Coordinates of C-alpha atoms in Angstrom, one line a residue:
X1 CA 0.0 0.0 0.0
X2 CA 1.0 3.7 -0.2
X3 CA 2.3 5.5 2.2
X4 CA 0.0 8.5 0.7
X5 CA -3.1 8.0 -1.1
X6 CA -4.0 10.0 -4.3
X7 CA -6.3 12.1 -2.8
X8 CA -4.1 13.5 0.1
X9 CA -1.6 14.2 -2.6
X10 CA -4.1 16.3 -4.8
X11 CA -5.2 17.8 -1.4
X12 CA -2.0 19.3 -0.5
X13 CA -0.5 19.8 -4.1
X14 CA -3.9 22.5 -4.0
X15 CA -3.2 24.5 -1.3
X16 CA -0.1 24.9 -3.3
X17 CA -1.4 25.8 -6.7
X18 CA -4.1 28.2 -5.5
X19 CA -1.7 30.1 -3.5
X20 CA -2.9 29.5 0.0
X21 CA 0.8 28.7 1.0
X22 CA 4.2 27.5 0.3
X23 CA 6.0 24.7 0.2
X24 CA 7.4 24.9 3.5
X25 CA 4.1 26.0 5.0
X26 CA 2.5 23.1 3.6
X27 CA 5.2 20.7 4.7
X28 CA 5.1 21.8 7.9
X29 CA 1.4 21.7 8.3
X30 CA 0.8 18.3 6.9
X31 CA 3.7 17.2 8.4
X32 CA 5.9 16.1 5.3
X33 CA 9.4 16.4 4.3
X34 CA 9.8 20.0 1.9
X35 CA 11.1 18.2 -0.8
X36 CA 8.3 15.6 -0.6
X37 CA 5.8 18.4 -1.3
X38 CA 8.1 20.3 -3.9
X39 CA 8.3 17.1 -5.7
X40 CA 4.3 16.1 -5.5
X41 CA 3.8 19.5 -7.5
X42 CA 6.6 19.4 -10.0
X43 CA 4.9 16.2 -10.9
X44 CA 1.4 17.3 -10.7
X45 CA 2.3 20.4 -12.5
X46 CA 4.4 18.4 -15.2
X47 CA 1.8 15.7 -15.4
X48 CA -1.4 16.3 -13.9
X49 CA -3.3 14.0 -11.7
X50 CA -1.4 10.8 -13.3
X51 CA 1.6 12.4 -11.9
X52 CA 0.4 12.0 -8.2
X53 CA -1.1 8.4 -8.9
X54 CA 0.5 5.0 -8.0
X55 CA 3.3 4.2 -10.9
X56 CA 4.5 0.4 -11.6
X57 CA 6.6 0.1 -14.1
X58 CA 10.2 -1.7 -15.4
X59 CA 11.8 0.6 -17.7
X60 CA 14.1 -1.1 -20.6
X61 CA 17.7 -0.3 -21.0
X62 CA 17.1 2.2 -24.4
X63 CA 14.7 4.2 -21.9
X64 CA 17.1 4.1 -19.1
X65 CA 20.1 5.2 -21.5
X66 CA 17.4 8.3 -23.1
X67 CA 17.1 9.2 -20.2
X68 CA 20.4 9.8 -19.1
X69 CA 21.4 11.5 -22.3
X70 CA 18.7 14.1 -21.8
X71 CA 19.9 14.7 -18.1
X72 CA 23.8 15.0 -19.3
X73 CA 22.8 16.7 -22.7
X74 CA 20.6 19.5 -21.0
X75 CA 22.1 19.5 -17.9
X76 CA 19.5 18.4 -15.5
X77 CA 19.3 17.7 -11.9
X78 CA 18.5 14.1 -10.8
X79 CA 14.9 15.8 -9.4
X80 CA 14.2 17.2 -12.7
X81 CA 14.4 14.6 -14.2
X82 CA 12.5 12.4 -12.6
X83 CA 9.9 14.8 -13.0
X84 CA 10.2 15.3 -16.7
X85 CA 9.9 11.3 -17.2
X86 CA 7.6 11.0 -14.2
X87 CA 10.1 8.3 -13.1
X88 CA 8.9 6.9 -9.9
X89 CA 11.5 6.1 -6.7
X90 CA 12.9 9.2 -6.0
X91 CA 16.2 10.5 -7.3
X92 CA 17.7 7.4 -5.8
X93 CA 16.4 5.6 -9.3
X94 CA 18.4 8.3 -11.4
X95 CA 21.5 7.8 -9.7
X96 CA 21.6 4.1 -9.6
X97 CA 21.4 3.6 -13.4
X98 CA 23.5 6.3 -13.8
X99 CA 26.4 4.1 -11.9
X100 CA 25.3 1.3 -13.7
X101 CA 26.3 2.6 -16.6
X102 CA 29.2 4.1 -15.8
X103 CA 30.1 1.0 -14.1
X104 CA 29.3 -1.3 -17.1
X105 CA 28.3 0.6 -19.9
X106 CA 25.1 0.3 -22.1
X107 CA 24.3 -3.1 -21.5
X108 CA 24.5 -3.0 -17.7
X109 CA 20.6 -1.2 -17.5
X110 CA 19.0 -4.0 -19.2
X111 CA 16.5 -5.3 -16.3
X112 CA 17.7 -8.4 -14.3
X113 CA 15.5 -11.4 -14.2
X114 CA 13.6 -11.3 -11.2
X115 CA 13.2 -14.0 -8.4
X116 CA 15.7 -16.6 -6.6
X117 CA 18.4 -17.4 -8.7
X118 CA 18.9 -21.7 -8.2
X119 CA 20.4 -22.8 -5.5
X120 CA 21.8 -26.2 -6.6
X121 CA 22.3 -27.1 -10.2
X122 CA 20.3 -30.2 -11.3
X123 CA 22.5 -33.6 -11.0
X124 CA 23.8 -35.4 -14.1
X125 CA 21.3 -38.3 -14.8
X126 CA 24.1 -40.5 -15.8
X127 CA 24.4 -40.9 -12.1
X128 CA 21.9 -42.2 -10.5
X129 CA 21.3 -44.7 -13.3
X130 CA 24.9 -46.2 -12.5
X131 CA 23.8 -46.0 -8.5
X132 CA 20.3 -47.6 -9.4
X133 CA 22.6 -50.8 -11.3
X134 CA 25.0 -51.3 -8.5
X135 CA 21.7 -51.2 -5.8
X136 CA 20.1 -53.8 -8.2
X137 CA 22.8 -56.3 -7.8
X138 CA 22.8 -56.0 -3.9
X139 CA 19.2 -56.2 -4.0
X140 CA 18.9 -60.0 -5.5
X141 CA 20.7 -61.4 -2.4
X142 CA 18.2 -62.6 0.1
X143 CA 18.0 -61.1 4.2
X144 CA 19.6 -64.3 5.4
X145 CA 23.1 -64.0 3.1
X146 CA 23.1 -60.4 3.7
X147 CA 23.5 -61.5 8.0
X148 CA 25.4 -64.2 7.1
X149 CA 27.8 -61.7 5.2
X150 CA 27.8 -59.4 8.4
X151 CA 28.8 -62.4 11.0
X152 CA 31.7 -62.9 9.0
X153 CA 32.4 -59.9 8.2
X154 CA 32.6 -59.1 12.3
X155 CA 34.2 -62.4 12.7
X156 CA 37.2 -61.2 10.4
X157 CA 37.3 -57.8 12.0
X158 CA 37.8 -59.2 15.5
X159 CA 40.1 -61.6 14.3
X160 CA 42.6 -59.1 12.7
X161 CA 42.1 -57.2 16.3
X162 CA 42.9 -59.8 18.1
X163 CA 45.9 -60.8 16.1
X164 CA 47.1 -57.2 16.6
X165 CA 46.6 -56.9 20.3
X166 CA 48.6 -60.3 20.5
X167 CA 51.7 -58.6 18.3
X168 CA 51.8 -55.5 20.3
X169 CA 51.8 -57.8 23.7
X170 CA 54.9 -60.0 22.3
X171 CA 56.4 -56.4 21.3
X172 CA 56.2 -55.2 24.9
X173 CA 57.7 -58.6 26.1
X174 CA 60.7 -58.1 23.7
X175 CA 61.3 -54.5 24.9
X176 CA 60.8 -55.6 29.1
X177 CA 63.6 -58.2 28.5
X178 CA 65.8 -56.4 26.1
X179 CA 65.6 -53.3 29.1
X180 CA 66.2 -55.9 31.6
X181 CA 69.3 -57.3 29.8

């Protein structure tokens, strides 16, 4: 939603236009910012009531770069121009394509795609079809041959740790007499 509705705008842009009082006046009375009034009848005065209304738009890259020239060419303020294109944003708009394009040229104020860019790219699918064939052959063997493969595959593991405990005891032996020699 807006922060100011049409008609509040047209309200105060009035008291301006029929000369009841000035910007500051009217600023302070409403309380607005000066410049916030200044600009609401630039662009009412420039415009008329479309000026004042609720603007959406994307502006492509040969607009953005017209618009530049005509600032740089005639020598106008970021405010004034906004209000000669009715450019909506503030003057922060002006100044941000103007860095753009100073930054990388023409091409740089061509809009960017909107939304999330992806995350994660999507996986190969040579993948999981190679995963899928080596699953497959596990797969055939039956619940029992898969235990039986575990019990000797712990029986083996204890084995080789027993054999090790028995090396390092016969180690320590060696050392005990070798110190005692």
């Amino acid at each position: 939603m807006a922060k100011y509705d049409e008609s509040y705008k047209l309200e105060v842009v009035q008291g301006y236009v029929q000369g009841q009082h000035g910007f500051r006046a009217l600023a302070h009375a409403h309380g607005l910012d000066q410049a916030t009034v200044r600009r609401w009848v630039k662009s009412y005065q420039q415009h008329g009531l479309s000026g004042l209304r609720k603007k959406f738009s994307r502006y492509s890259a040969d607009f953005k770069l017209a618009v530049l020239q005509r600032m740089w060419r005639d020598d106008l303020s970021a405010r004034e121009t906004i209000t000669l294109f009715d450019i909506r944003g503030g003057t922060g708009v002006i100044s941000a394509w103007e860095l753009q394009y100073h930054n990388g040229g023409p091409q740089a104020l061509a809009p960017r795609p909107r939304g999330s860019p992806k995350k994660m790219p999507n996986p190969p699918t040579a993948k999981p079809a190679q995963a899928q064939a080596v699953m497959s052959a596990h797969d055939t063997r039956s619940h029992a041959d898969l235990l039986k493969e575990v019990k000797y595959l712990r029986a083996e593991v204890a084995y080789l740790k027993k054999l090790e405990a028995l090396v390092q005891a016969k180690n320590k032996l060696r050392r005990k007499s070798a110190d005692s020699a």
